Amino acid sequence: MSGIEVVFFIFLLALSVYFWIVFKKIPKCWTLKKSTVVYSLSGFSVFFILIFAGLSYTNGTKKILHQFYSNVLYLSYPIGVIHNTVEAYDYLSYDNVTEKEVFNALDISESSDQKICVFVLGESSRYDNWQVNGYHRSTSPNLASIDNLVVMADMISTAPTTGLSLPLILTRAKASVKRFDPGHSFLTALKQAGYKVSWLTNQVLEQSTVPYINEADNYENISEKDQYDDQLLQLLKKELIETDSNLFVVLHTKGNHFDYDERYPIEFDHFKPSTKKETFVSRDIANKELYINSYDNSILYTDYFISEVIKSLDLLDKEVVSSVFYVSDHGEILFDHGRNKMGHGIGVVDRNLYHIPCFVWLSDAFVKARPGKYHYLKENAGKAASTENIFDTILDLNDIQIDQGLGSSLTREYVPQKRYVLINNDSIADYDLIIR
């Protein structure tokens, strides 16, 4: 049990005692029996105490309790979001992040053509529900028809929550190193090499993203306007018009995060019945069809969004060397294997939390100028990779050289390594040995 959970445990225990003392003095004029109030509130407190106490188990009742704990604390909304964020901060160390990494980054391009790369950070998207990954439904018809698109078939996230996964995507940090200091991200290296860097987001600002946002030249957030992700396209087009130098843009999307039906407009409500027009639908396996339909509709919308990003770059001057890199931060559980679970969070072992979609699009100018990178992307598309490969891949994709080298780039000759993933705050696992 982490420190924060011990505090909650003590707090709730004290709260139950408080209820008992206070309601001993309930006025007699109350029509509700004092015993009913006392027992209800005390029971409520004990309920939460049991949740926080259920971290470890050996067998029988304790195992059931731990399962219940996982469902409520890791996968429920919004409790799960709060808990998973706390767990992320308990795992990471952000001390002096802005002072630690020195890359001495250089742009080693042989041509002076402008380079533009858009990095689309997806959210809660699972590999299996994309048509381009072999899904039986037409959830990505736009990407399925785009040239120069490379689909990475065996990409995994090294952590099943945003707070933990982002540092492992953006920096040189490794899941196998506990309580790592993430250090600077590839944004700093790109800036050192002369790129303008912008972070455009539809996500609520969280502490886990602040260090990286601070590395960017420009930051804009539209999440308070409660808009769909495609509103980021206008901000992207503005950057494309106003920037003459090399440009790197992060688009941090809401993607496919619960509530799924809130991630897409009504015209994308294609798979039915869905939860789009429902006031309340319990998160129960009995409603699996509705939730999967809604989730697939959100994928259909994300496919549209990514294709529009690609179109924005494809309309630029034909000499511009451009690319789009999409990856989801982690996956999602959707009542898989007959289990009454949906959502994401640490402490739950499931392939669908880690196996994620990843696509790379290259413009014709890019393929012509850098055929070797395109060749290796295609050659490595089916190899085992993880989000720990992204740091090197992004820099090599943009012709950036750093002192630390780029040995794990997917745009070079690549040999798969062991893939470690975070299971919870205290343990990691070899994905291919334990989970896959």
Coordinates of C-alpha atoms in Angstrom, one line a residue:
M1 CA 0.0 0.0 0.0
S2 CA 1.4 3.4 -1.0
G3 CA 1.7 6.3 1.3
I4 CA -1.3 8.1 -0.1
E5 CA -3.4 5.0 0.4
V6 CA -2.3 4.7 4.1
V7 CA -3.4 8.4 4.5
F8 CA -6.8 7.6 3.0
F9 CA -7.2 4.5 5.1
I10 CA -6.6 6.5 8.3
F11 CA -8.8 9.3 7.2
L12 CA -11.8 7.1 6.4
L13 CA -11.4 5.2 9.6
A14 CA -11.4 8.5 11.5
L15 CA -14.4 9.6 9.5
S16 CA -16.5 6.5 10.5
V17 CA -15.7 7.2 14.2
Y18 CA -16.7 10.8 13.6
F19 CA -20.1 9.8 12.2
W20 CA -20.7 7.6 15.1
I21 CA -20.0 10.4 17.6
V22 CA -21.8 13.1 15.8
F23 CA -25.0 11.2 15.1
K24 CA -25.3 10.1 18.6
K25 CA -26.5 13.7 19.1
I26 CA -29.1 13.7 16.2
P27 CA -32.2 15.7 17.2
K28 CA -35.2 13.6 18.1
C29 CA -37.3 15.7 15.8
W30 CA -35.7 13.9 12.8
T31 CA -38.1 11.5 11.2
L32 CA -35.3 9.3 10.0
K33 CA -34.0 6.9 12.6
K34 CA -30.6 7.8 14.0
S35 CA -29.5 4.2 13.7
T36 CA -30.3 4.2 9.9
V37 CA -28.1 7.3 9.4
V38 CA -25.3 6.1 11.6
Y39 CA -25.2 2.7 10.0
S40 CA -25.5 4.0 6.5
L41 CA -22.7 6.6 6.8
S42 CA -20.5 4.3 8.8
G43 CA -21.1 1.5 6.3
F44 CA -20.2 3.9 3.5
S45 CA -16.9 4.6 5.2
V46 CA -16.1 1.0 5.9
F47 CA -16.9 0.3 2.2
F48 CA -14.0 2.6 1.1
I49 CA -11.7 1.4 3.9
L50 CA -12.1 -2.1 2.5
I51 CA -11.3 -0.9 -1.0
F52 CA -8.0 0.7 0.2
A53 CA -7.2 -2.2 2.4
G54 CA -7.6 -4.7 -0.4
L55 CA -4.1 -4.3 -2.0
S56 CA -2.6 -7.6 -1.0
Y57 CA -4.2 -11.0 -0.8
T58 CA -3.4 -14.7 -0.5
N59 CA -6.6 -16.6 -1.2
G60 CA -10.3 -16.8 -0.7
T61 CA -12.0 -13.6 0.6
K62 CA -8.9 -11.5 0.2
K63 CA -8.6 -12.4 -3.4
I64 CA -12.2 -11.3 -4.1
L65 CA -11.5 -8.1 -2.2
H66 CA -8.4 -7.4 -4.2
Q67 CA -10.4 -8.0 -7.4
F68 CA -13.1 -5.6 -6.2
Y69 CA -10.4 -3.1 -5.3
S70 CA -8.9 -3.3 -8.8
N71 CA -12.3 -2.8 -10.5
V72 CA -13.2 0.2 -8.4
L73 CA -9.9 1.9 -8.0
Y74 CA -8.0 1.1 -11.2
L75 CA -10.8 0.9 -13.8
S76 CA -13.7 3.1 -12.5
Y77 CA -14.3 6.7 -13.5
P78 CA -13.5 9.2 -12.1
I79 CA -12.0 7.4 -9.0
G80 CA -9.6 5.5 -11.3
V81 CA -8.3 8.6 -12.9
I82 CA -7.5 10.2 -9.6
H83 CA -5.9 7.0 -8.2
N84 CA -3.8 6.3 -11.4
T85 CA -2.5 9.9 -11.4
V86 CA -1.4 9.5 -7.8
E87 CA 0.3 6.2 -8.6
A88 CA 2.1 7.9 -11.5
Y89 CA 3.5 10.6 -9.3
D90 CA 4.5 8.0 -6.7
Y91 CA 6.5 6.2 -9.4
L92 CA 8.1 9.1 -11.2
S93 CA 10.7 11.6 -10.1
Y94 CA 10.4 15.0 -11.8
D95 CA 13.1 16.7 -9.7
N96 CA 15.1 19.2 -11.8
V97 CA 13.9 17.7 -15.1
T98 CA 14.6 21.0 -16.9
E99 CA 18.3 20.9 -15.9
K100 CA 19.4 17.3 -16.6
E101 CA 19.6 16.2 -20.3
V102 CA 22.2 17.6 -22.7
F103 CA 21.8 16.3 -26.2
N104 CA 24.0 18.6 -28.3
A105 CA 21.5 17.9 -31.0
L106 CA 22.4 18.6 -34.7
D107 CA 20.4 18.6 -37.9
I108 CA 22.4 16.5 -40.3
S109 CA 20.1 16.9 -43.3
E110 CA 21.9 17.1 -46.6
S111 CA 19.3 19.3 -48.2
S112 CA 17.8 22.7 -47.2
D113 CA 14.2 21.6 -47.9
Q114 CA 11.7 22.5 -45.1
K115 CA 10.8 19.6 -42.8
I116 CA 7.5 19.3 -41.0
C117 CA 6.6 16.5 -38.6
V118 CA 3.2 16.1 -36.8
F119 CA 3.2 13.8 -33.8
V120 CA -0.3 12.7 -32.9
L121 CA -0.6 11.4 -29.4
G122 CA -3.7 9.2 -29.2
E123 CA -5.5 8.2 -26.0
S124 CA -6.9 4.9 -24.8
S125 CA -6.8 3.3 -28.3
R126 CA -6.4 -0.4 -28.6
Y127 CA -4.8 -2.2 -31.6
D128 CA -7.5 -4.7 -32.2
N129 CA -10.3 -2.3 -33.0
W130 CA -8.6 -0.7 -36.1
Q131 CA -9.6 -1.9 -39.6
V132 CA -6.0 -1.4 -40.8
N133 CA -4.9 -3.8 -38.1
G134 CA -7.2 -6.5 -39.3
Y135 CA -10.4 -5.7 -37.4
H136 CA -13.6 -7.0 -39.1
R137 CA -15.3 -3.6 -39.0
S138 CA -14.6 -0.7 -41.2
T139 CA -13.3 1.6 -38.5
S140 CA -10.4 3.1 -40.5
P141 CA -11.5 3.4 -44.1
N142 CA -9.5 6.6 -44.6
L143 CA -6.2 5.3 -43.5
A144 CA -6.8 2.1 -45.4
S145 CA -6.7 4.1 -48.7
I146 CA -3.7 6.3 -48.0
D147 CA -0.4 5.8 -49.7
N148 CA 3.0 5.8 -47.9
L149 CA 1.4 4.7 -44.7
V150 CA 3.3 2.2 -42.6
V151 CA 1.4 0.3 -39.9
M152 CA 3.4 -0.9 -37.0
A153 CA 1.9 -4.3 -36.2
D154 CA 3.5 -5.1 -32.9
M155 CA 3.9 -1.8 -31.0
I156 CA 3.2 -1.9 -27.3
S157 CA 2.9 0.9 -24.7
T158 CA 5.2 0.3 -21.7
A159 CA 2.6 1.6 -19.2
P160 CA -1.3 1.5 -19.1
T161 CA -1.9 5.0 -17.9
T162 CA -1.2 8.4 -19.4
G163 CA 0.8 9.7 -16.5
L164 CA 3.3 6.9 -16.7
S165 CA 3.3 6.2 -20.4
L166 CA 4.0 9.8 -21.7
P167 CA 7.6 10.0 -20.2
L168 CA 8.3 6.5 -21.7
I169 CA 7.1 7.8 -25.1
L170 CA 8.7 11.2 -25.1
T171 CA 12.0 10.7 -23.3
R172 CA 14.9 8.2 -23.1
A173 CA 13.4 6.7 -19.8
K174 CA 13.0 3.0 -19.5
A175 CA 10.2 1.1 -17.8
S176 CA 12.8 -1.3 -16.3
V177 CA 14.3 1.5 -14.3
K178 CA 12.1 2.2 -11.3
R179 CA 11.4 5.7 -10.1
F180 CA 13.2 7.1 -13.1
D181 CA 13.8 10.8 -13.7
P182 CA 12.4 11.2 -17.2
G183 CA 14.8 13.9 -18.2
H184 CA 14.2 16.1 -21.3
S185 CA 12.1 14.8 -24.2
F186 CA 12.9 14.7 -27.9
L187 CA 11.2 18.2 -28.1
T188 CA 14.4 19.7 -26.5
A189 CA 16.6 17.9 -29.0
L190 CA 14.5 19.1 -31.9
K191 CA 14.7 22.7 -30.6
Q192 CA 18.4 22.4 -30.2
A193 CA 18.6 21.4 -33.9
G194 CA 16.6 24.5 -35.0
Y195 CA 13.0 23.2 -35.2
K196 CA 10.1 25.3 -34.0
V197 CA 8.2 23.1 -31.6
S198 CA 4.4 23.5 -30.8
W199 CA 2.2 21.5 -28.4
L200 CA -1.5 21.8 -29.3
T201 CA -3.8 19.9 -27.0
N202 CA -7.4 18.9 -26.3
Q203 CA -6.4 17.3 -23.0
V204 CA -6.9 18.9 -19.6
L205 CA -3.6 20.1 -18.3
E206 CA -2.0 17.5 -16.0
Q207 CA 1.3 17.6 -14.1
S208 CA 2.6 14.7 -16.1
T209 CA 2.6 16.8 -19.3
V210 CA 3.9 20.1 -17.8
P211 CA 7.6 19.3 -18.2
Y212 CA 7.2 18.6 -21.9
I213 CA 4.9 21.5 -22.6
N214 CA 7.5 23.7 -21.0
E215 CA 10.0 22.5 -23.6
A216 CA 7.8 23.7 -26.5
D217 CA 8.0 27.1 -28.1
N218 CA 4.2 27.4 -28.3
Y219 CA 1.4 25.8 -26.3
E220 CA -2.4 26.0 -26.9
N221 CA -5.1 24.2 -25.1
I222 CA -8.7 23.9 -26.3
S223 CA -10.0 21.4 -23.7
E224 CA -11.9 24.0 -21.7
K225 CA -14.1 24.6 -24.8
D226 CA -15.3 21.0 -24.7
Q227 CA -14.7 20.4 -28.4
Y228 CA -13.9 17.4 -30.5
D229 CA -10.4 16.7 -31.6
D230 CA -10.9 18.1 -35.1
Q231 CA -10.8 21.6 -33.7
L232 CA -7.1 21.1 -33.3
L233 CA -6.9 21.1 -37.1
Q234 CA -7.4 24.8 -37.3
L235 CA -4.5 25.4 -34.9
L236 CA -2.3 23.0 -37.0
K237 CA -3.1 24.9 -40.2
K238 CA -2.3 28.1 -38.5
E239 CA 1.2 26.7 -37.6
L240 CA 1.7 25.5 -41.1
I241 CA 0.9 28.8 -42.6
E242 CA 2.9 30.9 -40.2
T243 CA 6.1 28.8 -40.0
D244 CA 8.9 28.9 -42.6
S245 CA 11.4 27.0 -40.6
N246 CA 11.5 23.3 -39.8
L247 CA 8.4 22.5 -37.6
F248 CA 7.5 19.8 -35.1
V249 CA 3.9 19.8 -33.8
V250 CA 2.4 17.7 -31.1
L251 CA -1.3 17.1 -31.3
H252 CA -2.4 15.7 -27.9
T253 CA -5.9 14.3 -28.5
K254 CA -8.7 13.0 -26.3
G255 CA -8.8 10.1 -28.7
N256 CA -10.8 7.2 -27.5
H257 CA -11.0 7.8 -23.8
F258 CA -14.2 7.1 -21.9
D259 CA -16.9 8.4 -22.2
Y260 CA -16.5 7.0 -25.8
D261 CA -19.7 8.6 -27.1
E262 CA -18.4 12.1 -26.1
R263 CA -15.4 11.7 -28.4
Y264 CA -17.2 12.0 -31.7
P265 CA -20.1 14.0 -33.2
I266 CA -23.4 12.5 -34.1
E267 CA -22.6 12.0 -37.8
F268 CA -20.0 9.4 -36.7
D269 CA -22.5 7.4 -34.7
H270 CA -22.3 4.6 -37.3
F271 CA -22.2 1.4 -35.3
K272 CA -25.5 1.0 -33.4
P273 CA -27.0 0.6 -30.9
S274 CA -24.6 2.9 -29.1
T275 CA -24.6 5.0 -25.9
K276 CA -24.6 8.2 -27.9
K277 CA -28.2 9.2 -27.1
E278 CA -28.5 7.4 -23.8
T279 CA -28.7 9.4 -20.5
F280 CA -27.1 6.7 -18.4
V281 CA -25.7 3.2 -19.3
S282 CA -24.2 1.2 -16.5
R283 CA -20.6 0.0 -17.1
D284 CA -21.6 -3.6 -17.0
I285 CA -20.9 -6.6 -19.4
A286 CA -24.6 -6.7 -20.1
N287 CA -24.1 -3.5 -22.0
K288 CA -21.0 -4.7 -23.9
E289 CA -22.5 -4.3 -27.3
L290 CA -23.4 -0.6 -26.7
Y291 CA -20.0 0.3 -25.4
I292 CA -18.1 -1.5 -28.1
N293 CA -20.2 0.2 -30.8
S294 CA -19.5 3.6 -29.2
Y295 CA -15.8 2.8 -28.9
D296 CA -15.6 1.7 -32.5
N297 CA -17.4 5.0 -33.5
S298 CA -14.7 6.9 -31.7
I299 CA -12.1 5.0 -33.7
L300 CA -13.9 5.8 -36.9
Y301 CA -13.7 9.5 -35.9
T302 CA -10.0 9.2 -35.0
D303 CA -9.4 7.7 -38.4
Y304 CA -11.0 10.8 -39.9
F305 CA -9.0 13.1 -37.7
I306 CA -5.6 11.5 -38.6
S307 CA -6.5 11.5 -42.3
E308 CA -7.3 15.2 -42.1
V309 CA -3.9 15.9 -40.5
I310 CA -2.3 14.0 -43.4
K311 CA -4.3 16.0 -46.0
S312 CA -3.1 19.2 -44.4
L313 CA 0.5 18.3 -45.0
D314 CA -0.2 16.7 -48.4
L315 CA -1.5 20.1 -49.6
L316 CA 1.8 21.9 -48.8
D317 CA 4.5 22.7 -51.3
K318 CA 5.6 19.4 -52.9
E319 CA 9.2 20.0 -51.9
V320 CA 8.3 20.0 -48.2
V321 CA 9.6 16.9 -46.5
S322 CA 6.7 16.0 -44.2
S323 CA 5.6 13.1 -41.9
V324 CA 2.9 12.2 -39.5
F325 CA 3.5 9.8 -36.6
Y326 CA 0.5 8.5 -34.6
V327 CA 0.7 6.4 -31.5
S328 CA -1.7 5.9 -28.6
D329 CA -0.5 6.3 -25.0
H330 CA -2.0 3.0 -23.9
G331 CA -4.8 0.6 -24.7
E332 CA -8.2 -0.2 -23.3
I333 CA -10.1 -3.1 -21.8
L334 CA -13.6 -3.8 -23.3
F335 CA -15.1 -6.7 -21.3
D336 CA -12.5 -9.0 -22.9
H337 CA -12.3 -12.7 -22.1
G338 CA -15.8 -12.6 -20.6
R339 CA -14.7 -10.4 -17.7
N340 CA -16.8 -7.6 -16.4
K341 CA -14.1 -5.0 -16.8
M342 CA -13.7 -2.0 -19.0
G343 CA -11.3 1.0 -19.0
H344 CA -7.6 1.1 -18.1
G345 CA -5.3 1.4 -15.2
I346 CA -2.3 -0.1 -13.4
G347 CA -2.6 -3.3 -11.5
V348 CA -4.5 -5.1 -14.3
V349 CA -2.7 -7.5 -16.6
D350 CA -4.3 -7.6 -20.1
R351 CA -2.8 -7.6 -23.5
N352 CA -5.3 -5.0 -24.7
L353 CA -3.9 -2.4 -22.2
Y354 CA -0.5 -2.6 -23.9
H355 CA -0.9 -3.5 -27.6
I356 CA -1.5 -0.2 -29.3
P357 CA -2.0 1.3 -32.8
C358 CA 1.0 3.1 -34.4
F359 CA 1.1 4.5 -37.9
V360 CA 3.7 6.5 -39.8
W361 CA 2.9 8.5 -42.9
L362 CA 5.6 10.0 -45.2
S363 CA 5.0 12.5 -48.0
D364 CA 6.2 11.7 -51.5
A365 CA 9.0 14.2 -51.0
F366 CA 10.1 12.4 -47.9
V367 CA 10.1 9.0 -49.6
K368 CA 12.1 10.4 -52.6
A369 CA 14.7 12.2 -50.4
R370 CA 15.0 9.5 -47.7
P371 CA 14.2 6.2 -49.3
G372 CA 16.3 4.4 -46.7
K373 CA 14.2 5.5 -43.8
Y374 CA 11.0 4.5 -45.6
H375 CA 12.6 1.1 -46.4
Y376 CA 13.5 0.4 -42.8
L377 CA 10.1 1.5 -41.5
K378 CA 8.5 -1.1 -43.7
E379 CA 11.0 -3.7 -42.9
N380 CA 10.6 -3.2 -39.2
A381 CA 6.8 -2.8 -39.3
G382 CA 6.1 -6.4 -38.1
K383 CA 8.9 -6.6 -35.5
A384 CA 8.3 -6.4 -31.8
A385 CA 8.7 -2.8 -30.7
S386 CA 7.6 -0.6 -27.8
T387 CA 7.1 3.1 -27.1
E388 CA 10.6 3.2 -25.8
N389 CA 11.7 3.0 -29.5
I390 CA 9.9 6.3 -30.3
F391 CA 12.4 8.7 -28.9
D392 CA 15.2 7.5 -31.3
T393 CA 12.7 7.0 -34.1
I394 CA 11.4 10.5 -34.0
L395 CA 14.8 12.1 -34.0
D396 CA 16.2 9.9 -36.8
L397 CA 13.0 10.5 -38.8
N398 CA 13.9 14.2 -38.7
D399 CA 17.6 13.8 -39.3
I400 CA 18.6 14.7 -35.8
Q401 CA 21.8 13.4 -34.3
I402 CA 22.5 13.5 -30.5
D403 CA 25.5 12.5 -28.4
Q404 CA 23.7 9.5 -26.9
G405 CA 23.1 7.9 -30.3
L406 CA 19.9 6.5 -31.9
G407 CA 20.4 2.8 -31.7
S408 CA 16.8 1.8 -31.2
S409 CA 15.3 3.7 -34.1
L410 CA 12.8 2.0 -36.3
T411 CA 14.0 3.9 -39.3
R412 CA 17.3 2.0 -39.2
E413 CA 18.4 -1.6 -39.1
Y414 CA 16.7 -2.8 -35.9
V415 CA 16.9 -5.9 -33.7
P416 CA 14.1 -6.3 -31.2
Q417 CA 15.0 -6.3 -27.5
K418 CA 13.2 -7.5 -24.4
R419 CA 10.1 -5.4 -23.8
Y420 CA 9.4 -4.5 -20.2
V421 CA 6.1 -3.0 -19.1
L422 CA 4.9 -1.5 -15.8
I423 CA 2.2 -3.7 -14.1
N424 CA 1.9 -1.5 -11.0
N425 CA 3.9 0.7 -8.8
D426 CA 6.1 -2.1 -7.5
S427 CA 6.5 -4.5 -10.4
I428 CA 7.4 -4.8 -14.1
A429 CA 7.0 -7.7 -16.5
D430 CA 8.5 -9.0 -19.7
Y431 CA 5.6 -8.4 -22.0
D432 CA 6.3 -11.2 -24.4
L433 CA 6.9 -13.7 -21.6
I434 CA 4.1 -12.9 -19.2
I435 CA 1.3 -11.0 -21.0
R436 CA 1.3 -11.6 -24.7

